[in-house]
Structure formats: C-alpha cells, structure tokens
mmCIF file of C-alpha atoms in Angstrom:
data_model
loop_
_atom_site.group_PDB
_atom_site.id
_atom_site.type_symbol
_atom_site.label_atom_id
_atom_site.label_comp_id
_atom_site.label_asym_id
_atom_site.label_seq_id
_atom_site.Cartn_x
_atom_site.Cartn_y
_atom_site.Cartn_z
ATOM 1 C CA MET A 1 40.230 145.789 20.273
ATOM 2 C CA ALA A 2 39.941 147.401 23.700
ATOM 3 C CA GLY A 3 41.682 150.492 22.355
ATOM 4 C CA LEU A 4 39.244 150.660 19.437
ATOM 5 C CA ARG A 5 36.260 150.305 21.755
ATOM 6 C CA GLY A 6 37.688 153.066 23.991
ATOM 7 C CA ALA A 7 38.192 155.370 21.015
ATOM 8 C CA SER A 8 34.669 154.584 19.786
ATOM 9 C CA SER A 9 33.075 155.359 23.158
ATOM 10 C CA THR A 10 35.084 158.581 23.418
ATOM 11 C CA GLY A 11 33.935 159.608 19.943
ATOM 12 C CA TRP A 12 30.310 158.861 20.856
ATOM 13 C CA ALA A 13 30.590 160.972 24.015
ATOM 14 C CA ARG A 14 32.052 163.892 22.052
ATOM 15 C CA ARG A 15 29.270 163.748 19.468
ATOM 16 C CA HIS A 16 26.607 163.718 22.181
ATOM 17 C CA ALA A 17 28.332 166.085 24.620
ATOM 18 C CA ALA A 18 25.505 168.629 24.599
ATOM 19 C CA TRP A 19 22.913 165.937 25.328
ATOM 20 C CA LEU A 20 25.041 164.476 28.130
ATOM 21 C CA LEU A 21 25.479 167.900 29.715
ATOM 22 C CA GLY A 22 21.763 168.580 29.393
ATOM 23 C CA ALA A 23 20.956 165.228 30.994
ATOM 24 C CA SER A 24 23.390 165.877 33.848
ATOM 25 C CA LEU A 25 21.838 169.276 34.543
ATOM 26 C CA ALA A 26 18.314 167.878 34.247
ATOM 27 C CA VAL A 27 19.074 165.153 36.803
ATOM 28 C CA HIS A 28 20.551 167.766 39.129
ATOM 29 C CA VAL A 29 17.419 169.927 38.842
ATOM 30 C CA LEU A 30 15.154 166.904 39.354
ATOM 31 C CA LEU A 31 17.021 165.680 42.425
ATOM 32 C CA THR A 32 17.095 169.202 43.842
ATOM 33 C CA ALA A 33 13.333 169.507 43.378
ATOM 34 C CA LEU A 34 12.695 166.104 44.974
ATOM 35 C CA SER A 35 15.089 166.462 47.907
ATOM 36 C CA THR A 36 14.270 170.152 48.519
ATOM 37 C CA PRO A 37 17.592 171.130 50.137
ATOM 38 C CA ALA A 38 17.430 173.959 52.643
ATOM 39 C CA PHE A 39 20.026 176.079 50.774
ATOM 40 C CA THR A 40 21.336 176.873 54.243
ATOM 41 C CA ASP A 41 24.092 179.300 53.311
ATOM 42 C CA ALA A 42 21.995 181.066 50.694
ATOM 43 C CA ARG A 43 19.390 181.584 53.426
ATOM 44 C CA VAL A 44 22.033 183.282 55.600
ATOM 45 C CA TYR A 45 23.034 185.569 52.722
ATOM 46 C CA TYR A 46 19.382 186.316 51.998
ATOM 47 C CA GLU A 47 18.256 187.072 55.548
ATOM 48 C CA ALA A 48 21.403 188.538 57.119
ATOM 49 C CA SER A 49 22.799 190.816 54.395
ATOM 50 C CA PRO A 50 20.189 193.571 54.999
ATOM 51 C CA GLY A 51 21.605 193.764 58.537
ATOM 52 C CA VAL A 52 24.698 195.475 57.139
ATOM 53 C CA LEU A 53 22.619 198.636 56.817
ATOM 54 C CA SER A 54 20.852 198.323 60.171
ATOM 55 C CA GLY A 55 23.868 197.420 62.312
ATOM 56 C CA GLN A 56 22.571 193.891 63.002
ATOM 57 C CA LEU A 57 24.617 191.966 60.437
ATOM 58 C CA TYR A 58 26.292 189.616 62.914
ATOM 59 C CA GLU A 59 23.290 189.215 65.250
ATOM 60 C CA ILE A 60 20.772 187.858 62.753
ATOM 61 C CA ARG A 61 20.346 184.083 62.926
ATOM 62 C CA SER A 62 18.993 182.242 59.905
ATOM 63 C CA GLY A 63 17.475 178.875 59.139
ATOM 64 C CA PRO A 64 16.755 175.885 61.381
ATOM 65 C CA HIS A 65 20.345 175.800 62.629
ATOM 66 C CA SER A 66 20.398 179.498 63.612
ATOM 67 C CA LEU A 67 23.501 180.203 61.531
ATOM 68 C CA VAL A 68 25.162 183.618 61.527
ATOM 69 C CA PHE A 69 26.866 185.676 58.836
ATOM 70 C CA THR A 70 30.639 185.063 58.965
ATOM 71 C CA TYR A 71 31.975 187.138 56.045
ATOM 72 C CA PRO A 72 33.259 190.752 56.021
ATOM 73 C CA PRO A 73 30.699 193.575 55.704
ATOM 74 C CA PHE A 74 31.724 194.083 52.069
ATOM 75 C CA ALA A 75 30.401 190.600 51.263
ATOM 76 C CA ALA A 76 27.024 191.522 52.735
ATOM 77 C CA LEU A 77 26.893 194.584 50.475
ATOM 78 C CA VAL A 78 27.632 192.433 47.407
ATOM 79 C CA LEU A 79 25.015 189.850 48.412
ATOM 80 C CA LEU A 80 22.419 192.437 49.437
ATOM 81 C CA PRO A 81 20.581 192.451 46.043
ATOM 82 C CA LEU A 82 19.615 188.806 46.655
ATOM 83 C CA SER A 83 17.379 189.934 49.508
ATOM 84 C CA TRP A 84 15.425 192.168 47.131
ATOM 85 C CA LEU A 85 14.165 189.104 45.227
ATOM 86 C CA PRO A 86 11.510 186.592 46.243
ATOM 87 C CA TRP A 87 13.237 183.665 47.970
ATOM 88 C CA PRO A 88 12.559 181.082 45.197
ATOM 89 C CA VAL A 89 13.922 183.492 42.587
ATOM 90 C CA ALA A 90 17.033 184.150 44.697
ATOM 91 C CA VAL A 91 17.664 180.395 44.905
ATOM 92 C CA VAL A 92 17.356 179.979 41.134
ATOM 93 C CA VAL A 93 19.721 182.922 40.561
ATOM 94 C CA MET A 94 22.321 181.393 42.894
ATOM 95 C CA GLN A 95 22.023 178.023 41.138
ATOM 96 C CA VAL A 96 22.342 179.459 37.634
ATOM 97 C CA VAL A 97 25.275 181.706 38.532
ATOM 98 C CA SER A 98 27.061 178.793 40.240
ATOM 99 C CA VAL A 99 26.642 176.485 37.233
ATOM 100 C CA ILE A 100 27.952 179.219 34.929
ATOM 101 C CA ALA A 101 30.880 179.619 37.320
ATOM 102 C CA LEU A 102 31.563 175.870 37.033
ATOM 103 C CA VAL A 103 31.778 176.244 33.251
ATOM 104 C CA VAL A 104 34.239 179.124 33.724
ATOM 105 C CA ILE A 105 36.316 177.028 36.155
ATOM 106 C CA VAL A 106 36.692 174.226 33.611
ATOM 107 C CA ASP A 107 37.416 176.616 30.745
ATOM 108 C CA ARG A 108 39.995 178.735 32.605
ATOM 109 C CA SER A 109 41.664 175.643 34.083
ATOM 110 C CA ALA A 110 42.167 174.388 30.522
ATOM 111 C CA VAL A 111 43.723 177.713 29.519
ATOM 112 C CA LEU A 112 46.139 177.586 32.450
ATOM 113 C CA LEU A 113 46.920 173.937 31.741
ATOM 114 C CA ASP A 114 47.443 173.997 27.975
ATOM 115 C CA GLY A 115 47.620 177.672 27.001
ATOM 116 C CA VAL A 116 44.522 177.403 24.770
ATOM 117 C CA ARG A 117 40.792 177.096 25.356
ATOM 118 C CA MET A 118 39.183 173.667 25.500
ATOM 119 C CA GLU A 119 37.042 172.359 22.639
ATOM 120 C CA HIS A 120 33.349 172.891 23.324
ATOM 121 C CA CYS A 121 32.530 169.176 23.347
ATOM 122 C CA ARG A 122 35.259 168.412 25.901
ATOM 123 C CA LEU A 123 34.197 171.410 27.981
ATOM 124 C CA MET A 124 30.616 170.164 28.126
ATOM 125 C CA LEU A 125 31.714 166.633 29.034
ATOM 126 C CA TRP A 126 33.921 167.884 31.853
ATOM 127 C CA VAL A 127 31.116 170.044 33.266
ATOM 128 C CA ALA A 128 28.657 167.152 33.025
ATOM 129 C CA VAL A 129 30.988 164.965 35.103
ATOM 130 C CA VAL A 130 32.417 167.385 37.685
ATOM 131 C CA LEU A 131 28.924 168.673 38.468
ATOM 132 C CA TRP A 132 28.640 165.513 40.606
ATOM 133 C CA CYS A 133 31.847 165.981 42.590
ATOM 134 C CA GLU A 134 30.847 166.202 46.251
ATOM 135 C CA PRO A 135 32.276 169.704 46.886
ATOM 136 C CA VAL A 136 30.492 170.991 43.770
ATOM 137 C CA HIS A 137 27.004 169.622 44.354
ATOM 138 C CA HIS A 138 27.363 170.310 48.087
ATOM 139 C CA THR A 139 28.075 173.947 47.213
ATOM 140 C CA LEU A 140 24.998 173.988 44.981
ATOM 141 C CA ASN A 141 22.804 172.427 47.674
ATOM 142 C CA LEU A 142 23.980 174.955 50.260
ATOM 143 C CA GLY A 143 23.712 177.923 47.916
ATOM 144 C CA GLN A 144 27.346 178.763 48.656
ATOM 145 C CA VAL A 145 29.577 181.210 46.736
ATOM 146 C CA ASN A 146 32.591 178.888 46.457
ATOM 147 C CA LEU A 147 32.236 178.183 42.744
ATOM 148 C CA VAL A 148 31.856 181.862 41.912
ATOM 149 C CA LEU A 149 34.969 182.833 43.879
ATOM 150 C CA ALA A 150 37.016 180.003 42.341
ATOM 151 C CA ALA A 151 35.882 181.108 38.883
ATOM 152 C CA VAL A 152 36.990 184.683 39.590
ATOM 153 C CA VAL A 153 40.397 183.516 40.843
ATOM 154 C CA LEU A 154 40.994 181.201 37.872
ATOM 155 C CA SER A 155 39.893 183.893 35.433
ATOM 156 C CA ALA A 156 42.316 186.343 37.026
ATOM 157 C CA ALA A 157 45.159 183.810 36.937
ATOM 158 C CA ALA A 158 44.498 183.040 33.259
ATOM 159 C CA LEU A 159 44.660 186.689 32.162
ATOM 160 C CA PRO A 160 47.866 187.718 30.370
ATOM 161 C CA PRO A 161 50.311 190.105 32.098
ATOM 162 C CA SER A 162 48.966 193.007 30.029
ATOM 163 C CA ARG A 163 45.711 192.683 32.006
ATOM 164 C CA ALA A 164 47.422 192.970 35.398
ATOM 165 C CA VAL A 165 44.975 195.555 36.741
ATOM 166 C CA LEU A 166 41.924 193.428 35.952
ATOM 167 C CA ALA A 167 43.584 190.283 37.315
ATOM 168 C CA GLY A 168 44.608 191.985 40.531
ATOM 169 C CA VAL A 169 41.243 193.642 41.072
ATOM 170 C CA GLY A 170 39.472 190.306 40.575
ATOM 171 C CA VAL A 171 41.623 188.599 43.204
ATOM 172 C CA GLY A 172 41.259 191.524 45.615
ATOM 173 C CA ILE A 173 37.465 191.588 45.363
ATOM 174 C CA ALA A 174 37.273 187.802 45.810
ATOM 175 C CA ALA A 175 39.431 188.111 48.944
ATOM 176 C CA GLY A 176 37.241 190.938 50.203
ATOM 177 C CA MET A 177 34.236 188.653 49.892
ATOM 178 C CA LYS A 178 35.463 185.602 51.788
ATOM 179 C CA LEU A 179 39.176 186.047 52.710
ATOM 180 C CA THR A 180 40.178 182.510 51.651
ATOM 181 C CA PRO A 181 40.953 183.598 48.039
ATOM 182 C CA ALA A 182 43.589 185.958 49.507
ATOM 183 C CA VAL A 183 46.157 183.137 49.200
ATOM 184 C CA THR A 184 46.037 183.802 45.445
ATOM 185 C CA GLY A 185 48.246 186.823 46.144
ATOM 186 C CA ALA A 186 51.032 184.325 46.887
ATOM 187 C CA TYR A 187 50.472 182.776 43.453
ATOM 188 C CA LEU A 188 50.787 186.158 41.747
ATOM 189 C CA LEU A 189 54.074 186.830 43.523
ATOM 190 C CA ILE A 190 55.456 183.336 42.864
ATOM 191 C CA VAL A 191 54.872 183.584 39.107
ATOM 192 C CA GLY A 192 56.395 187.073 38.996
ATOM 193 C CA ARG A 193 53.200 189.070 38.466
ATOM 194 C CA LYS A 194 54.068 191.781 40.977
ATOM 195 C CA ARG A 195 51.903 194.417 39.320
ATOM 196 C CA ALA A 196 48.817 192.200 39.568
ATOM 197 C CA ALA A 197 49.714 191.412 43.187
ATOM 198 C CA PHE A 198 49.881 195.141 43.943
ATOM 199 C CA TRP A 199 46.465 195.731 42.393
ATOM 200 C CA SER A 200 45.003 192.793 44.317
ATOM 201 C CA LEU A 201 46.187 194.397 47.553
ATOM 202 C CA ALA A 202 44.779 197.764 46.460
ATOM 203 C CA ALA A 203 41.416 196.227 45.536
ATOM 204 C CA PHE A 204 41.269 194.355 48.833
ATOM 205 C CA GLY A 205 41.950 197.634 50.624
ATOM 206 C CA ALA A 206 39.114 199.208 48.650
ATOM 207 C CA THR A 207 36.729 196.491 49.859
ATOM 208 C CA LEU A 208 37.740 197.291 53.440
ATOM 209 C CA ALA A 209 37.103 201.003 52.841
ATOM 210 C CA ILE A 210 33.703 200.356 51.243
ATOM 211 C CA GLY A 211 32.709 198.088 54.110
ATOM 212 C CA TRP A 212 33.877 200.673 56.639
ATOM 213 C CA LEU A 213 31.964 203.523 54.987
ATOM 214 C CA ALA A 214 28.766 201.495 54.735
ATOM 215 C CA ALA A 215 28.968 199.794 58.145
ATOM 216 C CA PRO A 216 31.713 201.211 60.401
ATOM 217 C CA ARG A 217 30.459 199.514 63.573
ATOM 218 C CA GLU A 218 30.137 196.126 61.903
ATOM 219 C CA SER A 219 33.580 196.519 60.309
ATOM 220 C CA VAL A 220 35.236 197.146 63.677
ATOM 221 C CA ARG A 221 33.433 194.169 65.204
ATOM 222 C CA PHE A 222 34.445 191.829 62.389
ATOM 223 C CA TRP A 223 38.074 192.784 61.828
ATOM 224 C CA LEU A 224 39.012 193.267 65.489
ATOM 225 C CA GLY A 225 37.026 190.439 67.035
ATOM 226 C CA LEU A 226 34.731 188.118 65.108
ATOM 227 C CA LEU A 227 37.362 187.274 62.475
ATOM 228 C CA TRP A 228 39.341 185.318 65.073
ATOM 229 C CA ASP A 229 36.355 183.559 66.658
ATOM 230 C CA THR A 230 36.253 180.179 64.881
ATOM 231 C CA SER A 231 33.410 179.017 67.132
ATOM 232 C CA ARG A 232 31.058 181.229 65.086
ATOM 233 C CA VAL A 233 32.053 179.351 61.956
ATOM 234 C CA GLY A 234 31.597 175.822 63.287
ATOM 235 C CA TRP A 235 32.965 172.922 65.302
ATOM 236 C CA VAL A 236 36.639 172.302 64.523
ATOM 237 C CA MET A 237 36.323 168.535 65.153
ATOM 238 C CA SER A 238 33.451 168.143 62.697
ATOM 239 C CA VAL A 239 34.284 165.720 59.910
ATOM 240 C CA ARG A 240 32.949 168.397 57.576
ATOM 241 C CA ASN A 241 36.077 170.406 58.479
ATOM 242 C CA GLN A 242 38.705 169.075 56.105
ATOM 243 C CA SER A 243 41.587 171.276 57.228
ATOM 244 C CA LEU A 244 44.794 169.987 58.820
ATOM 245 C CA LEU A 245 43.597 171.303 62.187
ATOM 246 C CA GLY A 246 40.348 169.366 61.825
ATOM 247 C CA VAL A 247 42.240 166.185 60.952
ATOM 248 C CA LEU A 248 44.525 166.487 63.984
ATOM 249 C CA ALA A 249 41.601 167.338 66.281
ATOM 250 C CA ARG A 250 39.745 164.196 65.257
ATOM 251 C CA LEU A 251 42.799 161.933 65.423
ATOM 252 C CA THR A 252 43.787 163.154 68.885
ATOM 253 C CA GLY A 253 40.264 163.672 70.196
ATOM 254 C CA GLN A 254 41.185 167.225 71.214
ATOM 255 C CA GLY A 255 39.672 170.408 69.887
ATOM 256 C CA THR A 256 42.343 172.608 71.484
ATOM 257 C CA GLY A 257 45.947 172.400 72.640
ATOM 258 C CA LEU A 258 47.254 171.316 69.239
ATOM 259 C CA GLY A 259 49.643 174.229 68.712
ATOM 260 C CA LEU A 260 52.958 172.370 68.615
ATOM 261 C CA LEU A 261 51.590 169.342 66.742
ATOM 262 C CA TRP A 262 49.800 171.553 64.227
ATOM 263 C CA CYS A 263 52.904 173.701 63.661
ATOM 264 C CA THR A 264 55.023 170.596 63.040
ATOM 265 C CA CYS A 265 52.553 169.162 60.529
ATOM 266 C CA ALA A 266 52.024 172.565 58.923
ATOM 267 C CA MET A 267 55.768 172.885 58.340
ATOM 268 C CA LEU A 268 55.752 169.491 56.615
ATOM 269 C CA VAL A 269 52.881 170.608 54.387
ATOM 270 C CA LEU A 270 54.665 173.881 53.597
ATOM 271 C CA GLY A 271 57.854 171.974 52.787
ATOM 272 C CA ALA A 272 55.983 169.745 50.349
ATOM 273 C CA ALA A 273 54.311 172.819 48.853
ATOM 274 C CA VAL A 274 57.646 174.568 48.326
ATOM 275 C CA VAL A 275 59.091 171.536 46.529
ATOM 276 C CA ALA A 276 55.953 171.080 44.411
ATOM 277 C CA GLY A 277 55.769 174.791 43.609
ATOM 278 C CA TYR A 278 59.441 174.868 42.622
ATOM 279 C CA ARG A 279 58.989 171.912 40.284
ATOM 280 C CA ALA A 280 55.840 173.434 38.773
ATOM 281 C CA ILE A 281 57.646 176.727 38.113
ATOM 282 C CA ARG A 282 60.584 174.915 36.514
ATOM 283 C CA HIS A 283 58.163 173.087 34.245
ATOM 284 C CA SER A 284 56.236 176.275 33.383
ATOM 285 C CA ASP A 285 53.105 174.731 34.876
ATOM 286 C CA ARG A 286 50.796 177.617 35.762
ATOM 287 C CA LEU A 287 47.843 175.486 36.843
ATOM 288 C CA GLY A 288 50.181 173.344 38.934
ATOM 289 C CA VAL A 289 51.490 176.409 40.770
ATOM 290 C CA LEU A 290 47.973 177.696 41.411
ATOM 291 C CA LEU A 291 46.847 174.295 42.710
ATOM 292 C CA VAL A 292 49.804 174.122 45.081
ATOM 293 C CA VAL A 293 48.898 177.534 46.536
ATOM 294 C CA GLN A 294 45.156 176.899 46.814
ATOM 295 C CA LEU A 295 45.360 173.364 48.226
ATOM 296 C CA THR A 296 48.015 174.399 50.739
ATOM 297 C CA GLY A 297 45.783 177.255 51.842
ATOM 298 C CA LEU A 298 42.827 174.905 52.312
ATOM 299 C CA MET A 299 44.912 172.531 54.402
ATOM 300 C CA LEU A 300 46.399 175.238 56.635
ATOM 301 C CA LEU A 301 43.255 177.273 57.324
ATOM 302 C CA PRO A 302 41.652 176.522 60.727
ATOM 303 C CA ILE A 303 38.410 175.485 59.051
ATOM 304 C CA SER A 304 37.972 174.276 55.470
ATOM 305 C CA TRP A 305 34.537 172.765 54.977
ATOM 306 C CA SER A 306 34.286 170.005 52.398
ATOM 307 C CA HIS A 307 32.401 172.354 50.062
ATOM 308 C CA HIS A 308 35.414 174.687 50.068
ATOM 309 C CA TRP A 309 37.320 171.983 48.162
ATOM 310 C CA VAL A 310 35.796 172.894 44.783
ATOM 311 C CA TRP A 311 39.438 173.090 43.723
ATOM 312 C CA CYS A 312 39.013 169.365 43.136
ATOM 313 C CA VAL A 313 37.810 170.344 39.638
ATOM 314 C CA PRO A 314 41.061 171.965 38.380
ATOM 315 C CA ALA A 315 42.991 169.319 40.347
ATOM 316 C CA LEU A 316 41.213 166.511 38.476
ATOM 317 C CA MET A 317 41.843 168.281 35.175
ATOM 318 C CA TRP A 318 45.549 168.651 35.963
ATOM 319 C CA LEU A 319 45.865 165.032 37.068
ATOM 320 C CA ALA A 320 43.968 163.717 34.024
ATOM 321 C CA ALA A 321 46.068 165.687 31.509
ATOM 322 C CA PRO A 322 47.824 163.298 29.064
ATOM 323 C CA HIS A 323 51.283 164.701 29.817
ATOM 324 C CA ASN A 324 50.768 164.146 33.564
ATOM 325 C CA ARG A 325 48.759 160.980 34.073
ATOM 326 C CA THR A 326 51.536 158.533 33.140
ATOM 327 C CA ARG A 327 53.212 159.097 36.516
ATOM 328 C CA PHE A 328 52.362 156.712 39.377
ATOM 329 C CA ALA A 329 52.031 159.567 41.896
ATOM 330 C CA VAL A 330 49.522 161.262 39.598
ATOM 331 C CA ARG A 331 47.434 158.095 39.249
ATOM 332 C CA LEU A 332 47.462 157.668 43.022
ATOM 333 C CA ALA A 333 46.239 161.234 43.561
ATOM 334 C CA LEU A 334 43.613 160.812 40.837
ATOM 335 C CA ALA A 335 42.304 157.679 42.560
ATOM 336 C CA ALA A 336 42.198 159.514 45.910
ATOM 337 C CA TRP A 337 40.159 162.375 44.444
ATOM 338 C CA ALA A 338 37.801 159.957 42.671
ATOM 339 C CA LEU A 339 37.166 158.142 45.963
ATOM 340 C CA ALA A 340 36.746 161.322 48.018
ATOM 341 C CA ALA A 341 34.823 163.562 45.629
ATOM 342 C CA GLY A 342 32.934 160.883 43.738
ATOM 343 C CA THR A 343 31.427 158.869 46.604
ATOM 344 C CA ASP A 344 29.973 161.453 49.017
ATOM 345 C CA LEU A 345 32.204 159.964 51.705
ATOM 346 C CA VAL A 346 32.345 163.094 53.871
ATOM 347 C CA PRO A 347 28.541 163.645 54.008
ATOM 348 C CA HIS A 348 28.066 159.985 54.976
ATOM 349 C CA LEU A 349 30.681 160.293 57.725
ATOM 350 C CA ALA A 350 29.050 163.529 58.891
ATOM 351 C CA THR A 351 25.729 161.695 59.256
ATOM 352 C CA VAL A 352 27.437 159.061 61.419
ATOM 353 C CA GLN A 353 29.136 161.749 63.508
ATOM 354 C CA ASP A 354 25.901 163.673 64.022
ATOM 355 C CA ALA A 355 24.292 160.518 65.449
ATOM 356 C CA LEU A 356 26.971 160.140 68.152
ATOM 357 C CA THR A 357 26.047 161.128 71.686
ATOM 358 C CA PRO A 358 28.435 163.177 73.872
ATOM 359 C CA ALA A 359 29.122 160.047 75.928
ATOM 360 C CA HIS A 360 30.663 158.268 72.944
ATOM 361 C CA ASP A 361 34.409 158.308 72.382
ATOM 362 C CA TYR A 362 35.257 159.550 68.914
ATOM 363 C CA PRO A 363 35.474 156.391 66.727
ATOM 364 C CA ARG A 364 39.022 155.795 65.511
ATOM 365 C CA LEU A 365 37.816 154.521 62.121
ATOM 366 C CA LEU A 366 35.708 157.653 61.637
ATOM 367 C CA ALA A 367 38.709 159.806 62.519
ATOM 368 C CA TRP A 368 40.944 158.134 59.938
ATOM 369 C CA LEU A 369 38.333 158.058 57.174
ATOM 370 C CA GLY A 370 37.610 161.722 57.855
ATOM 371 C CA ASN A 371 41.038 162.781 56.563
ATOM 372 C CA THR A 372 39.924 162.356 52.972
ATOM 373 C CA TYR A 373 40.411 165.830 51.417
ATOM 374 C CA CYS A 374 43.630 166.565 53.272
ATOM 375 C CA VAL A 375 44.955 163.260 51.928
ATOM 376 C CA CYS A 376 43.880 164.306 48.420
ATOM 377 C CA GLY A 377 45.562 167.684 48.834
ATOM 378 C CA ALA A 378 48.821 166.139 50.052
ATOM 379 C CA ALA A 379 48.714 163.529 47.279
ATOM 380 C CA THR A 380 48.278 166.289 44.692
ATOM 381 C CA LEU A 381 51.279 168.188 46.063
ATOM 382 C CA LEU A 382 53.357 165.011 45.746
ATOM 383 C CA ALA A 383 52.047 164.437 42.220
ATOM 384 C CA VAL A 384 53.005 167.967 41.150
ATOM 385 C CA ALA A 385 56.444 167.507 42.727
ATOM 386 C CA HIS A 386 57.045 164.217 40.862
ATOM 387 C CA CYS A 387 55.900 165.247 37.398
ATOM 388 C CA LYS A 388 58.476 165.663 34.683
ATOM 389 C CA GLU A 389 58.511 168.411 32.109
ATOM 390 C CA SER A 390 56.589 167.593 28.978
ATOM 391 C CA GLY A 391 57.275 168.930 25.523
ATOM 392 C CA THR A 392 53.529 169.467 25.088
ATOM 393 C CA GLY A 393 53.097 171.207 28.415
ATOM 394 C CA PRO A 394 51.864 174.724 29.094
ATOM 395 C CA VAL A 395 53.483 177.972 28.110
ATOM 396 C CA PRO A 396 55.969 179.723 30.421
ATOM 397 C CA VAL A 397 54.640 180.901 33.793
ATOM 398 C CA ALA A 398 55.600 184.523 33.293
ATOM 399 C CA GLY A 399 56.053 184.373 29.540
ATOM 400 C CA PRO A 400 54.490 186.494 26.802
ATOM 401 C CA TYR A 401 51.352 184.259 26.477
ATOM 402 C CA GLU A 402 51.655 184.057 22.702
ATOM 403 C CA SER A 403 49.676 180.809 22.585
ATOM 404 C CA TYR A 404 46.552 182.248 24.220
ATOM 405 C CA ARG A 405 43.417 182.152 22.135
ATOM 406 C CA GLY A 406 40.109 183.555 23.227
ATOM 407 C CA THR A 407 41.285 184.959 26.563
#
C-alpha cells in the first residue's frame, strides 16, 4: 500500500510539475519582495565595473559593508553592461539569468549522469526543489554569478568531443571571470579531452589579454598583488567560509599558522579525491568525475563561501540517481546535503557568529557545526568511491557519445 501511495504521489507531482515550479518561483519572488535583500554582490558588480575604464576598479567600495571588486579585470568588462541599466532592472536581469542557469544546471547534470536529457516534468520538479537549497537562494539573494558559471561549466562538460573548441572556450571564459572554474581543466584532462583542455587554456589566456588591453594598470595590480590578498575577500574564520582552511581556522581558533596542519588535511582530501575519481572513471561516470574535481576544488581553496557550493545541485542529482542511492555511503551523503543545504544552517550560524564580541572565545559547538559543507563534500567523495558500476549507468567518459539526444 505504501508503495502504491508513493507511486500515486509521484504521478500527481509529474502531472502538476509546471504548477509546482510556478508556485516555487512565485514564492521566491514574493519572499524576495517582502525581505528586500540588498543584492550585495550585484551592487558591487553594478557600481565597481565602470571603474575598469577609469582605473579605479579596485578602489570603489559598494554597499553598506563597503565591499570591493575581487575578480579579474575581464570580469568587470563582462559585467559592465549591468551598470548601463537602472538598478531595479539590473537586479531583475540577474535574477532571471540565474534562474535560467539553474534550469541549465539540472538539465546538463542529467545529460552527464544518464547520457540523455531529462523529461520536462522531472526537470521542472527538480528546479522547483533545488531552488530552495541554501547555496542557490543565497546566490540569488546576493545577486552572485555562481549559478551562471556552474551552468557554463556543466554545459561545456556535457558537450561531445566533436565540440572540443566550444567546450574549452566555455571553461576558459568562466575561469577568466572568477578563477574558481579553472579546476574544470583538471576534469578535461582526467577524462582524456586534451583538445578541449588546450582550448580552455587558450581562452583563459585571451581573457587575460583582453583585460590587459582594456585596463593594463588594473591587470598588473590584480595578478601581481591583489590576487593573493585574501583579506580583501573576507575573514577566513567566518563560518560563511566553508573551505578546509576555514574549518581548521575555526576548530583551532587560529586564522594563520595552519600551514602544516592544512597541508596534512589537504593531502587526505586529495587522496580521497584520487580514489573517488579513479572509481568514477572505471565506472564511466562523467558527472561523478566532475563532482570530484569541483568539490575538491571548493574544499582546497582558501575561501569558499557557502554560496559557492551551488554544486550541491548536481551532487544531489548524482546521489539520488536510482543506480546510486542503494549504497549506504550515498544515503549518508544525501542526508548530509539535505541537512546542510535544506535548513539554512550556515546563515543561522553566521548570525550567531556576527553577534559575538571580540572578547568571546570562539564557541566549540559553533566551530564543529560550521564544518557542514566540507563534511558534505567529503561524504560525496566517499560515496563516489564506494559506488559500484551499474548496467544502467552513464555512457563511457571519453566514448563516442552515441546516446546523446538534444545536446
């Protein structure tokens, strides 16, 4: 009886997928209108990007928190058209583009996972649900570009080998915007797409050249100095920083002097990533390989804000796949992601942290609870490493892509 009720509810959801997606989006718009978020990062893009032409790109401070632009000059050139629009229109454009990017993320993740595009009703249901994952709606509330960059990377990874130039250029441009997508080059090499990897490097070089030609002084300042100054990006010990370095800083109560400890832990993470990546390659699991690369990159970067973890969406799709979710390690990782991304745990912890005075010792409970996304990332690596090959799994990693439809 329970099975019949489950099948009935699933059938109802599929029949009403468009209405459920519409309701999810309507609630998001309503809550956004009522809460009036500051769209902090969008404000930085909007106000600072014109500085790329005046030589003041990295001096301009925006919003109530006086935030500065932290991306390469090329990113400012790409974002410059936003500043030509009235501010409310720019916000709406960022929101619409980000939601479209979320649809692309779900669709391309399905292609990488199963080799074919997802049915429209399932696609709409997935978007309706993952819209409320903390990294996703946090990205929307900040006006960040994370969803767009993830969509570009997934689209590039899902292209067949015959489209190596387009795939490589997409990855290179994404890396030229925000650097963090540059780890995708490792994915291209791992799956044997050397031509795409070459074009990604060439496209990234082109973004450097464009930035240099448009803003030579700003380019020198960024690449030779500001790139290495993490203090401009934010406080390493902030619970919003969900990187391995942030975790260790909070657990030890030290913001610096973590070199040896960080290196030891980083080697453990890399070891787990190598094992997981090897198993994913053996099982022809393209989405698994990409997740291993992206999640490892997020853990090893000095700063990975919680909104950077929009890779929770393809991770949830991989973990929920029928040929994966029977494994205990997969269920454990799925539960960890549901707890972390579905409960707004990090924003709540950040509110508690912001209320602390300098005289307070860092609460041990807050430090341990603040490890949430790194725990999810590590759990996903273990899940990928423990999954067995399935007869219904994806097509070969570097194969001829015969089963692609609509890509």
